[in-house]
PDB file of C-alpha atoms and ligand atoms in Angstrom:
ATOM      1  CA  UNK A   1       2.121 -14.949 -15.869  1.00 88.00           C
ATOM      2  CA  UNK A   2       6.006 -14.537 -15.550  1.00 95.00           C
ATOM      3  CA  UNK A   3       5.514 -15.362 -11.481  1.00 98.00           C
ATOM      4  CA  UNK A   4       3.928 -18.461 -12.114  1.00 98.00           C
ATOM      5  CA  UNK A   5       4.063 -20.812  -9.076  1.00 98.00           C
ATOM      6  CA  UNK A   6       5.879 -18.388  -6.516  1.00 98.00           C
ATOM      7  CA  UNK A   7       5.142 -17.211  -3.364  1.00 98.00           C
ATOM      8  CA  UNK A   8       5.554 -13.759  -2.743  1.00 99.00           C
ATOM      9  CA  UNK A   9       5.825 -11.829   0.855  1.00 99.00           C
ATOM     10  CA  UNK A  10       4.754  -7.775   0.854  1.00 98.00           C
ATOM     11  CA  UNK A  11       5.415  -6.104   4.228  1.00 98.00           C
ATOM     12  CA  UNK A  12       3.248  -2.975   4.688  1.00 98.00           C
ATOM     13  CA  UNK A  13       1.289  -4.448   1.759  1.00 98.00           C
ATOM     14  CA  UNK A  14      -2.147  -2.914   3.099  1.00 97.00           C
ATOM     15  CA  UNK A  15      -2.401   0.254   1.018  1.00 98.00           C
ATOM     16  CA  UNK A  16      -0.106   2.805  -1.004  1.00 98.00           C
ATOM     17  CA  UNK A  17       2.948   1.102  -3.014  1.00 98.00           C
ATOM     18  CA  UNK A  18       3.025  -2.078  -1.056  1.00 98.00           C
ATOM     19  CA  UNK A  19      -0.830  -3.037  -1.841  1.00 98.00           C
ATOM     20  CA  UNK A  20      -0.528  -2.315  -5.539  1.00 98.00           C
ATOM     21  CA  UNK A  21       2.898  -3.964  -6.041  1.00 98.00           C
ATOM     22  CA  UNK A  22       0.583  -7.336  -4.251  1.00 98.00           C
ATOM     23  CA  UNK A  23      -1.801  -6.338  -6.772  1.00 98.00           C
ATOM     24  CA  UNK A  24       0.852  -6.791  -9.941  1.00 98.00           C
ATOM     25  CA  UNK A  25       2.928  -9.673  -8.555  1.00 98.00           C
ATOM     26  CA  UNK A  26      -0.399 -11.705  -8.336  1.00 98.00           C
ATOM     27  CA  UNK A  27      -1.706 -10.852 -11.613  1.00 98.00           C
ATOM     28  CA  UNK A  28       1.521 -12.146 -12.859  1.00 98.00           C
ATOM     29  CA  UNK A  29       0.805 -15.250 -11.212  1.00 98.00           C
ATOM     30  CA  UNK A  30       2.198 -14.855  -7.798  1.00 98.00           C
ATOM     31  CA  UNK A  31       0.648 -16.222  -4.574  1.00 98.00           C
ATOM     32  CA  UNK A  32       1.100 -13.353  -2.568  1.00 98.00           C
ATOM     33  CA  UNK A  33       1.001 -12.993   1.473  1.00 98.00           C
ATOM     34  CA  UNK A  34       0.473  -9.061   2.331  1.00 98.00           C
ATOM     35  CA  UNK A  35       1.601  -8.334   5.959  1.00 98.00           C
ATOM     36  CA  UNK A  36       0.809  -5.027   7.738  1.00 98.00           C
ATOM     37  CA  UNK A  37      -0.068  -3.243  11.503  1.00 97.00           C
ATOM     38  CA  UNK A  38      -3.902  -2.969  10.803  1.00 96.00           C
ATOM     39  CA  UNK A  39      -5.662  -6.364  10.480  1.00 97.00           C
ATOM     40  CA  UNK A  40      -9.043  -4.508   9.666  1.00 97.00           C
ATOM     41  CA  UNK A  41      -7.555  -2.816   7.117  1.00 97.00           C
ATOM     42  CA  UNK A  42      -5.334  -5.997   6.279  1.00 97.00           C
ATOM     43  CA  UNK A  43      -8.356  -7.960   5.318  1.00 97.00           C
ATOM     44  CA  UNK A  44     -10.141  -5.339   3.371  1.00 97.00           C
ATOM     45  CA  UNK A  45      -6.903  -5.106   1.085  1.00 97.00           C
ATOM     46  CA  UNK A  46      -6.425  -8.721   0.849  1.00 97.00           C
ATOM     47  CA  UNK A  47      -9.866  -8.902  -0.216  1.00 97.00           C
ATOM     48  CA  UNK A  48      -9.442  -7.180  -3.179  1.00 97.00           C
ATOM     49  CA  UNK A  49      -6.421  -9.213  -4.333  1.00 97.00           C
ATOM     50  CA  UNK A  50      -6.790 -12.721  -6.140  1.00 92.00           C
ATOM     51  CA  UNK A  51      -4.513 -15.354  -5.228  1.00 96.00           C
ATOM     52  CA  UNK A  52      -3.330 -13.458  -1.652  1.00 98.00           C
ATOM     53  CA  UNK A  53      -3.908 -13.709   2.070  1.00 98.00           C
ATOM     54  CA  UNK A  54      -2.768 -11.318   4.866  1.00 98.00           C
ATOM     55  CA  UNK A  55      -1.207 -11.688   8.004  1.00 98.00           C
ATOM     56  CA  UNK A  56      -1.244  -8.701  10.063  1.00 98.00           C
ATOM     57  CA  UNK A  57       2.230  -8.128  12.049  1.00 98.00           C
ATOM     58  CA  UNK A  58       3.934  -5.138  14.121  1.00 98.00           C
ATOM     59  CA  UNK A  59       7.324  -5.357  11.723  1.00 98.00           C
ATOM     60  CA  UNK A  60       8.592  -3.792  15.160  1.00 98.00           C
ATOM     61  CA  UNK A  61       7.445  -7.249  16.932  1.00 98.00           C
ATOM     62  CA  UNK A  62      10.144  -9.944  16.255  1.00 98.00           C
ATOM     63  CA  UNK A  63       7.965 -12.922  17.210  1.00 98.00           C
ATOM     64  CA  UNK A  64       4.949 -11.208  14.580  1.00 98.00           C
ATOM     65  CA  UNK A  65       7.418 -11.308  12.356  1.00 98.00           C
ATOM     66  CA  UNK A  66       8.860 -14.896  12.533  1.00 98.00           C
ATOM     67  CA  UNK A  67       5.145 -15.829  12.592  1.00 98.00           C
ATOM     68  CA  UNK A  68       4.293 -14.349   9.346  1.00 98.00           C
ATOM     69  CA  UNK A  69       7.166 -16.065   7.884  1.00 98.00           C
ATOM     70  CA  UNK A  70       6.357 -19.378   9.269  1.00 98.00           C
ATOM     71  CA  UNK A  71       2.848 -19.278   8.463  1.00 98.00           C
ATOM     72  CA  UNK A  72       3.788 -18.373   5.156  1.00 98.00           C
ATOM     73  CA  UNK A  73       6.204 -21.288   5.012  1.00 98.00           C
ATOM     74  CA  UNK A  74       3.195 -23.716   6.369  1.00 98.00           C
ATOM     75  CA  UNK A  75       0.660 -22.810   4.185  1.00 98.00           C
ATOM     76  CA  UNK A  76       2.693 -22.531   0.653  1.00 98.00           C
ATOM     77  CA  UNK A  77       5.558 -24.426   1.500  1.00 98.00           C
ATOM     78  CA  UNK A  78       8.044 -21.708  -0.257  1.00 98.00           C
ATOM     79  CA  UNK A  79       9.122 -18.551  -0.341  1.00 99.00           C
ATOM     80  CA  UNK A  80      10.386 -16.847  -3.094  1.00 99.00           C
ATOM     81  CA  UNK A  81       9.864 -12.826  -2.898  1.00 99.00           C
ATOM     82  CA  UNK A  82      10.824 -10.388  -0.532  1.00 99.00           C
ATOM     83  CA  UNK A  83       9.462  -7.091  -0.809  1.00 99.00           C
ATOM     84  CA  UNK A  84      10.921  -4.675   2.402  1.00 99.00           C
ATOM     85  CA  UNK A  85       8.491  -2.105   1.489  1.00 98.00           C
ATOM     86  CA  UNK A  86       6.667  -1.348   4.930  1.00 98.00           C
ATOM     87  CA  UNK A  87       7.514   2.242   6.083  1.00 98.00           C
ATOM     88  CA  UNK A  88       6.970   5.354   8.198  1.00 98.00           C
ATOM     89  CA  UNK A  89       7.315   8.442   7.907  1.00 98.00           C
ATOM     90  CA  UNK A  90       8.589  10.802  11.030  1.00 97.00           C
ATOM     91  CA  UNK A  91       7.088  14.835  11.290  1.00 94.00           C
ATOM     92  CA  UNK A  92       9.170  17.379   9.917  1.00 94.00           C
ATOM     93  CA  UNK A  93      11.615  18.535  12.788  1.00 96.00           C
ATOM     94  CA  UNK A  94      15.226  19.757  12.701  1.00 96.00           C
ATOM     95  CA  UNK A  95      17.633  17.599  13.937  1.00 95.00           C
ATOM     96  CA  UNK A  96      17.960  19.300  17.586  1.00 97.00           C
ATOM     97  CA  UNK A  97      13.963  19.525  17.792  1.00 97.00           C
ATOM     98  CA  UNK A  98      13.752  15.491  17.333  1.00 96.00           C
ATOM     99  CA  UNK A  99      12.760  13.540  20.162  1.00 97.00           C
ATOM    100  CA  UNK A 100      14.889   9.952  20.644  1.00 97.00           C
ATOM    101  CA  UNK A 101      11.921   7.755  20.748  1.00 98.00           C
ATOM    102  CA  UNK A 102      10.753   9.222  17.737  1.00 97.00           C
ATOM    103  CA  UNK A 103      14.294   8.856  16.114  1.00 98.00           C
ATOM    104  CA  UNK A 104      14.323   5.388  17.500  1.00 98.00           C
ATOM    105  CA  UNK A 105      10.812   4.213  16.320  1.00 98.00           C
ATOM    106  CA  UNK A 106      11.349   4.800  12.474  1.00 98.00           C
ATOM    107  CA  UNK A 107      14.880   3.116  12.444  1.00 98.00           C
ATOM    108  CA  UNK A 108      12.679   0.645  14.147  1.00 98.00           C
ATOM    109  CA  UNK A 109      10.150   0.342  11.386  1.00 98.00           C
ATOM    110  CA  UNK A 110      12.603   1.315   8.719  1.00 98.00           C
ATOM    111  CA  UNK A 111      15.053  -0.262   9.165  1.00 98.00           C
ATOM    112  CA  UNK A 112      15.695  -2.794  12.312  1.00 98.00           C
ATOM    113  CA  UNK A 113      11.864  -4.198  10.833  1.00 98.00           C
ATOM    114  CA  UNK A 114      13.625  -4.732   7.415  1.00 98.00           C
ATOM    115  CA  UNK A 115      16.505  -6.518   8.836  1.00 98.00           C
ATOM    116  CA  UNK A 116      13.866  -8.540  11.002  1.00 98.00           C
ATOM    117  CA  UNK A 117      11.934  -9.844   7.999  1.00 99.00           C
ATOM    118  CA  UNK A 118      15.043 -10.421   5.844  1.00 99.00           C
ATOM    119  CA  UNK A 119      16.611 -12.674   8.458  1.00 98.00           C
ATOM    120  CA  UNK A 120      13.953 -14.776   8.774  1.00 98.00           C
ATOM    121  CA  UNK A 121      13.042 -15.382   5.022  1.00 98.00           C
ATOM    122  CA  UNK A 122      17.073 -15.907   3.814  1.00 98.00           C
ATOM    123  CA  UNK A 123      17.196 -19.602   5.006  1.00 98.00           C
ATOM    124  CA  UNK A 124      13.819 -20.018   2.427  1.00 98.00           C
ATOM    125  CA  UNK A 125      14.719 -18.043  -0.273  1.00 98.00           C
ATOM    126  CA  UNK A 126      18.253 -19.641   0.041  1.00 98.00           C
ATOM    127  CA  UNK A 127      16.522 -22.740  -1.480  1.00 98.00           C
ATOM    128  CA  UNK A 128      14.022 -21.601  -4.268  1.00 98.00           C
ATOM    129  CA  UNK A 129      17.593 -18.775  -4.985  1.00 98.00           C
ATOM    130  CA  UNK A 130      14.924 -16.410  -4.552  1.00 98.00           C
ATOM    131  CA  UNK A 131      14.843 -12.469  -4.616  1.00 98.00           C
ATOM    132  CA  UNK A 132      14.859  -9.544  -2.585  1.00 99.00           C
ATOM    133  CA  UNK A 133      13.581  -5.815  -3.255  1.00 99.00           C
ATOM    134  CA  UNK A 134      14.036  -3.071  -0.808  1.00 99.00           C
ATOM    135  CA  UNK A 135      12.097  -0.058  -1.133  1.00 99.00           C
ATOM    136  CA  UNK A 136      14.468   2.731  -0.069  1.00 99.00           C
ATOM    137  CA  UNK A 137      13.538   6.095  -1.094  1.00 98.00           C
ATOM    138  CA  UNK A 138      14.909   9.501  -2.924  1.00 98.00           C
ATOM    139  CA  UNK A 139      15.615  10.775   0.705  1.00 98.00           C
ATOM    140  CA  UNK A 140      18.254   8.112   1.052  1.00 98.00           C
ATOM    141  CA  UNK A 141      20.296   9.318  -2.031  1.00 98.00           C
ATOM    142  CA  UNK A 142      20.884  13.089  -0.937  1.00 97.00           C
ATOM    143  CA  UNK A 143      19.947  15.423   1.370  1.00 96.00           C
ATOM    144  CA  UNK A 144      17.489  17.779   0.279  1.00 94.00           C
ATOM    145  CA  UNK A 145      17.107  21.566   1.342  1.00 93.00           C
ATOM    146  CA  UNK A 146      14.253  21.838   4.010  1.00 92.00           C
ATOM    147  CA  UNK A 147      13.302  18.040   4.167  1.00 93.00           C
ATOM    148  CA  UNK A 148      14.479  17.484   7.693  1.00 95.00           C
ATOM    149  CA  UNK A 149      13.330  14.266   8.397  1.00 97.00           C
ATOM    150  CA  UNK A 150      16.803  12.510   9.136  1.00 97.00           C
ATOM    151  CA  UNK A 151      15.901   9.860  10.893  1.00 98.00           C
ATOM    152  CA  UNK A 152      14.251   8.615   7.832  1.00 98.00           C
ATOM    153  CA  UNK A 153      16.966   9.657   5.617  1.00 98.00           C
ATOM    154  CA  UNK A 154      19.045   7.758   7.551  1.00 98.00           C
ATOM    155  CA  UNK A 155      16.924   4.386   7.481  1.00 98.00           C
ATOM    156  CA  UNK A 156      16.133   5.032   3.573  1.00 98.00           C
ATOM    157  CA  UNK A 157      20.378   5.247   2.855  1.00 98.00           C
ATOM    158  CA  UNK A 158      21.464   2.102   4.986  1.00 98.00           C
ATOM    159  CA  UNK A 159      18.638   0.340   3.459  1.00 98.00           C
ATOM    160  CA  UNK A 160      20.873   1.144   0.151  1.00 99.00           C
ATOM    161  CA  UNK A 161      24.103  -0.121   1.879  1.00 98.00           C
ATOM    162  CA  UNK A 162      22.526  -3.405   3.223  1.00 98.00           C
ATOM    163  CA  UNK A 163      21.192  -4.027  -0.249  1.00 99.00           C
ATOM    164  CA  UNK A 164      24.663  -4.413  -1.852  1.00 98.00           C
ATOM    165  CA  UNK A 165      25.865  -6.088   1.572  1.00 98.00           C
ATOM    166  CA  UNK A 166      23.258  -8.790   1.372  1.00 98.00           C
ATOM    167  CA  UNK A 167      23.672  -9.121  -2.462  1.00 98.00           C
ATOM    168  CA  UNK A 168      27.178 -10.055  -2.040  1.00 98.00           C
ATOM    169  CA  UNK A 169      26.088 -12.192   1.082  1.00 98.00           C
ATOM    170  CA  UNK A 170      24.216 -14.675  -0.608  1.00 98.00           C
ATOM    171  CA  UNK A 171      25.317 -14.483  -4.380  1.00 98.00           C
ATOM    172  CA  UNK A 172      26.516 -17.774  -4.063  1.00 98.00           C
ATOM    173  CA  UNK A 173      23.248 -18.544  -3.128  1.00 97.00           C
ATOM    174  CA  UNK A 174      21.936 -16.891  -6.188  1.00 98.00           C
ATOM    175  CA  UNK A 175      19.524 -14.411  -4.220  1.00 98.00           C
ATOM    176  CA  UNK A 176      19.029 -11.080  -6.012  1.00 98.00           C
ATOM    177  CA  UNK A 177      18.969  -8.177  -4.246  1.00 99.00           C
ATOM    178  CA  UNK A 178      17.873  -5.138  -5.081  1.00 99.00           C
ATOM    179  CA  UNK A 179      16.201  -1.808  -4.044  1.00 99.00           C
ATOM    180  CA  UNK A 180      14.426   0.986  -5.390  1.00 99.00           C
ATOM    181  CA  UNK A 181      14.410   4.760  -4.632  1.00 99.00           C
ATOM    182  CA  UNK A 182      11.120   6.198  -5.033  1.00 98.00           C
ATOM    183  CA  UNK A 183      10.425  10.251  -5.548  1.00 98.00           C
ATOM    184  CA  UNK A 184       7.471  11.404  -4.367  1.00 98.00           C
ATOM    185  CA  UNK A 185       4.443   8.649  -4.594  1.00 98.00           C
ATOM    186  CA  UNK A 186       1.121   9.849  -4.245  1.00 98.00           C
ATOM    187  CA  UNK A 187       0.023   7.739  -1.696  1.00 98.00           C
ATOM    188  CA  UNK A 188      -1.628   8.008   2.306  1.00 98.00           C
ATOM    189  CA  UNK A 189       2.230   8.719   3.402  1.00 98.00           C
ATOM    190  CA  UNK A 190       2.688  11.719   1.513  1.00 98.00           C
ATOM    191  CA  UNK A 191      -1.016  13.359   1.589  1.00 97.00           C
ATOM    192  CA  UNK A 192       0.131  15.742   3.871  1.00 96.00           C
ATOM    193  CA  UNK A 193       2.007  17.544   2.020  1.00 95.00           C
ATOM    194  CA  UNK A 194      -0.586  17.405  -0.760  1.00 97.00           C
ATOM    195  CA  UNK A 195      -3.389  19.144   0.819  1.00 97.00           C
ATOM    196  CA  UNK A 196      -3.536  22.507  -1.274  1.00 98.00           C
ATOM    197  CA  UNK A 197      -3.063  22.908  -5.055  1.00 98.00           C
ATOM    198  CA  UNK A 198      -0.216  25.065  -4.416  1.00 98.00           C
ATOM    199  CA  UNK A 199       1.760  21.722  -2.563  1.00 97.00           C
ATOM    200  CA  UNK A 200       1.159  19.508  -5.349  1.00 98.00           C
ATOM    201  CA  UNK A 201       2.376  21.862  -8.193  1.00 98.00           C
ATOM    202  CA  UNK A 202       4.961  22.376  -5.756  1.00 97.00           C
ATOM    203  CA  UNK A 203       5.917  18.544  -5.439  1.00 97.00           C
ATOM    204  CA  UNK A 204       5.194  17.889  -9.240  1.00 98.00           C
ATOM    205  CA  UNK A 205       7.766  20.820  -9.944  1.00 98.00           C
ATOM    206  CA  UNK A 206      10.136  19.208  -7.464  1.00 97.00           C
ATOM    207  CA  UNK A 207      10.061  16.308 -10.145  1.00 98.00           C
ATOM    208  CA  UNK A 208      12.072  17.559 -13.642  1.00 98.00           C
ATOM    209  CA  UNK A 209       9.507  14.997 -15.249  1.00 98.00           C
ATOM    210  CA  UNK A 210       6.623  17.372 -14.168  1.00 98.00           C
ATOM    211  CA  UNK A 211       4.723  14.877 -12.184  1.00 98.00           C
ATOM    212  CA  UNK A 212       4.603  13.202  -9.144  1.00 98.00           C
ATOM    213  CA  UNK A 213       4.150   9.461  -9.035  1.00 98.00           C
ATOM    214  CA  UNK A 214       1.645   6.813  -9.141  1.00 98.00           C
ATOM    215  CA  UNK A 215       2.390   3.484  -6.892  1.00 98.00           C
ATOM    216  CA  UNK A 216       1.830   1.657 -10.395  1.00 98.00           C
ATOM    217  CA  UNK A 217       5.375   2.983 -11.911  1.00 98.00           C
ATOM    218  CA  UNK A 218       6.981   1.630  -8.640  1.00 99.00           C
ATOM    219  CA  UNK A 219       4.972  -1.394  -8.356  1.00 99.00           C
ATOM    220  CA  UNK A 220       6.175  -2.126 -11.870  1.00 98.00           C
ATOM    221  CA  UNK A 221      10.167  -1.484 -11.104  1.00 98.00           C
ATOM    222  CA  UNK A 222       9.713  -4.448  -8.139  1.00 99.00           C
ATOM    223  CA  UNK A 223       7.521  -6.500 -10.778  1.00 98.00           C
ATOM    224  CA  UNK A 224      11.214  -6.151 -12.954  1.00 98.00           C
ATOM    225  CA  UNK A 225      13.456  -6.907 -10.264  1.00 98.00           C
ATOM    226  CA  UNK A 226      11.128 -10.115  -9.307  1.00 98.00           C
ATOM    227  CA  UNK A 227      11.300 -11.624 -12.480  1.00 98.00           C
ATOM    228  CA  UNK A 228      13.708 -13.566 -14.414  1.00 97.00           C
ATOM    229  CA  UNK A 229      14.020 -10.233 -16.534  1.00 97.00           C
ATOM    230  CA  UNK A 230      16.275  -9.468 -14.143  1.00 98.00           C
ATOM    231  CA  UNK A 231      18.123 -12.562 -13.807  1.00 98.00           C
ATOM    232  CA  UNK A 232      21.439 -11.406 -13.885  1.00 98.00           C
ATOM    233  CA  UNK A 233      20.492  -8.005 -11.568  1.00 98.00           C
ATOM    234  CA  UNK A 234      21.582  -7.743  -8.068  1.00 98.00           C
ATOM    235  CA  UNK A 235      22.753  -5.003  -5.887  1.00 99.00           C
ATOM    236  CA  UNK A 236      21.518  -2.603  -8.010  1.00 99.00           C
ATOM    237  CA  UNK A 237      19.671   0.650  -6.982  1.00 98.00           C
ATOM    238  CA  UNK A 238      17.406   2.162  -9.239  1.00 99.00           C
ATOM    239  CA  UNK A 239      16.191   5.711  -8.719  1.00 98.00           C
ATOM    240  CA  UNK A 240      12.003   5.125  -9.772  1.00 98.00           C
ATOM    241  CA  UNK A 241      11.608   9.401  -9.258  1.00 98.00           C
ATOM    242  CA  UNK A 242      11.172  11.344 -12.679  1.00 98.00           C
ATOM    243  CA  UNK A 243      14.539  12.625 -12.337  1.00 98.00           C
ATOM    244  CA  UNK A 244      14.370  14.241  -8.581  1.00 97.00           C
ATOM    245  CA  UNK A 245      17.441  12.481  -7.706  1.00 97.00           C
ATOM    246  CA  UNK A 246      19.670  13.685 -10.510  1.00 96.00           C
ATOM    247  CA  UNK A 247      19.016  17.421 -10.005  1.00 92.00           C
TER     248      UNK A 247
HETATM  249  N1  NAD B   1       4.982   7.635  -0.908  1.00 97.96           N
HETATM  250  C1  NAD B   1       6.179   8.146  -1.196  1.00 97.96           C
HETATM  251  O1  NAD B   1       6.305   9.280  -1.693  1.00 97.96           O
HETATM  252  C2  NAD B   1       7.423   7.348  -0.962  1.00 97.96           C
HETATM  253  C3  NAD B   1       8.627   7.846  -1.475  1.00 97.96           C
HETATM  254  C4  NAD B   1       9.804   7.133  -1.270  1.00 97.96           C
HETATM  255  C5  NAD B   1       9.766   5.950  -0.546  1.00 97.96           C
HETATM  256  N2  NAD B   1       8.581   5.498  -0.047  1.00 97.96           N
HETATM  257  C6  NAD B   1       8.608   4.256   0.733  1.00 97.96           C
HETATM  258  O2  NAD B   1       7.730   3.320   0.157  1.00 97.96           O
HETATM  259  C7  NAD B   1       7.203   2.479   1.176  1.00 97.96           C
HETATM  260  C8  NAD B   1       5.680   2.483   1.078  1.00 97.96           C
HETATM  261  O3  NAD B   1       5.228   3.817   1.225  1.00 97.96           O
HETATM  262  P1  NAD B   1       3.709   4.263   1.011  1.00 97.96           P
HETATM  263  O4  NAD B   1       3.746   5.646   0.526  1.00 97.96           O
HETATM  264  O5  NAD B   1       2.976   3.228   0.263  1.00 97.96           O
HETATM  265  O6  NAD B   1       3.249   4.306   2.564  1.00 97.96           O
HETATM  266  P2  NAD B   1       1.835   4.088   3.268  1.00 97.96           P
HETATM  267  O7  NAD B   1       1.895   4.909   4.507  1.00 97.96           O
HETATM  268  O8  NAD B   1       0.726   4.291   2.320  1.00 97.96           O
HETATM  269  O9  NAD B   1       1.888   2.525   3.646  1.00 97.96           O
HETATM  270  C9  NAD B   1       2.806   2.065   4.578  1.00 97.96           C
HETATM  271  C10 NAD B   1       2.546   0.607   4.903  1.00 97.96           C
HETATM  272  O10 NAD B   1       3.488   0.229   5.930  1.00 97.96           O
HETATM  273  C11 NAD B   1       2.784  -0.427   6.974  1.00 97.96           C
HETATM  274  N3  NAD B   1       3.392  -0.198   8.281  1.00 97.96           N
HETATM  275  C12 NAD B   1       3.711   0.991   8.878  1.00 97.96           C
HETATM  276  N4  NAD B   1       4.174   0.773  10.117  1.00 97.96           N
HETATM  277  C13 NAD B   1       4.164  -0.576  10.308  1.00 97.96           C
HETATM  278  C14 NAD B   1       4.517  -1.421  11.389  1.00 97.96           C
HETATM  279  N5  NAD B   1       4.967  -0.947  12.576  1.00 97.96           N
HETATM  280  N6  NAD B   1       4.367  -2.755  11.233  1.00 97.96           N
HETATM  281  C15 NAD B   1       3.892  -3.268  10.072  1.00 97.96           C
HETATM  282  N7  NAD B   1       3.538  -2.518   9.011  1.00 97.96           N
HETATM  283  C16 NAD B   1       3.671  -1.182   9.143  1.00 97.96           C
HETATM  284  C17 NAD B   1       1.388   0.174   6.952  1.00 97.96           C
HETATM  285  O11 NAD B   1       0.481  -0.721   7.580  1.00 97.96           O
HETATM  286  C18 NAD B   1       1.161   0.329   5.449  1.00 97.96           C
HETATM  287  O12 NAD B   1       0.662  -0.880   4.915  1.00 97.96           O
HETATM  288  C19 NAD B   1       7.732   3.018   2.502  1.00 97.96           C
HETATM  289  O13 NAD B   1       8.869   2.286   2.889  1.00 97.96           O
HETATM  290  C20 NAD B   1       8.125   4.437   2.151  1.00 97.96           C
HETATM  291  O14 NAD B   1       9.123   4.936   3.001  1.00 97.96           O
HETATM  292  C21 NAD B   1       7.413   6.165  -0.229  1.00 97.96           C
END
């Protein structure tokens, strides 16, 4: 129970990596609040989750977002997690084929919606010297041959700049910030481009480990980064992606 007593905030907690990294921060004794779009869906997750309530929010909506944070604050009285993890992901288009309100709605989600949260939970973490983890993504690393989804390569890499900017922010405040760079997850977001058997052994072979992965293996990399394990941690991005990243 190495979260004993803290409160713990998941955006886009409902499913995929965000609803199982809920599911290990509150079996490690977290109070957990799981924010995402879908309250129907919202409920169902929290449901299954001891110790955790949702609050559904549009991370595009500042005033949902300000709400989840002050509810969170009124009914716990703390806050001492931060997990960025709500995303979206765009359809595959070159760069002249993208439309600019689809360009402009994931750096909304991906980005602005991470700013938005993080704003509004600093002044509380800035007295429990809480934590922040950022879920970034291989995609904001390097560019990969045939991906073209840039808007979301984009959003995924200045998520990994605005992690070491707010780590040296508030150091003196002793909040930890860090973010992690999934590979492929298999999760609703990348089904997709799992449909056949050929595009999974494709995806595993993208992988030098062999494999895909499994929300638990990034669930567990934010379970590090929220404990005291990594006390001494911050600004650090770790690549969670059985070696995609290095090839
Ligand atoms: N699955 C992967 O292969 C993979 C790889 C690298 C990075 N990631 C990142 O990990 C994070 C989680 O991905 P996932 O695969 O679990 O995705 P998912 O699609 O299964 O879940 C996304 C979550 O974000 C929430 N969300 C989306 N739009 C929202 C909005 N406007 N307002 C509030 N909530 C919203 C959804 O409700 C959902 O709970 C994302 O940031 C994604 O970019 C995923």
């Amino acid at each position: 129970m190495r979260l004993s007593g803290k409160v713990a905030l998941v955006t886009g907690g409902s499913r995929g990596i965000g609803f199982t990294t809920a599911k290990i921060l509150s079996e490690n004794g977290a109070t957990v609040v799981i924010t995402a779009k879908d309250p129907k869906r919202l409920e169902k997750s929290t449901s299954e989750i001891s110790n955790a309530i949702g609050i559904a929010a549009d991370i595009r909506n500042r005033n949902d977002v300000k709400n989840v944070v002050n509810k969170t604050i009124e009914k716990f009285g703390r806050l001492d997690i931060l997990v960025n993890n709500a995303g979206i992901f765009p359809k595959i288009k070159q760069l002249h084929e993208i439309d600019e309100d689809d360009w402009n709605e994931v750096l909304d989600v991906n980005l602005t919606g991470q700013f938005r949260f993080t704003k509004e939970a600093i002044p509380y973490l800035q007295k429990t010297a809480g934590c922040i983890i950022n879920i970034s993504s291989d995609a904001g690393l390097k560019a990969y041959q045939g991906f073209n989804a840039d808007a979301y390569s984009a959003s995924k890499a200045a998520l990994i700049l605005l992690t070491k900017c707010w780590a040296l922010e508030y150091a003196t405040n002793k909040i930890r910030v860090n973010c992690i760079c999934p590979g492929v997850v298999d999760t609703d977001m990348t089904k997709p481009f799992l449909k056949t058997q050929k595009d999974k052994e494709f995806m595993d072979n993208e992988h030098p480990i062999g494999r895909i992965g499994q929300p638990e293996e990034v669930a567990k990399a934010v379970m590090y980064f929220a404990s005291d394990d990594a006390s001494w941690t911050t600004g650090a991005i770790l690549a969670v992606d059985g070696g995609e990243s290095i090839k």
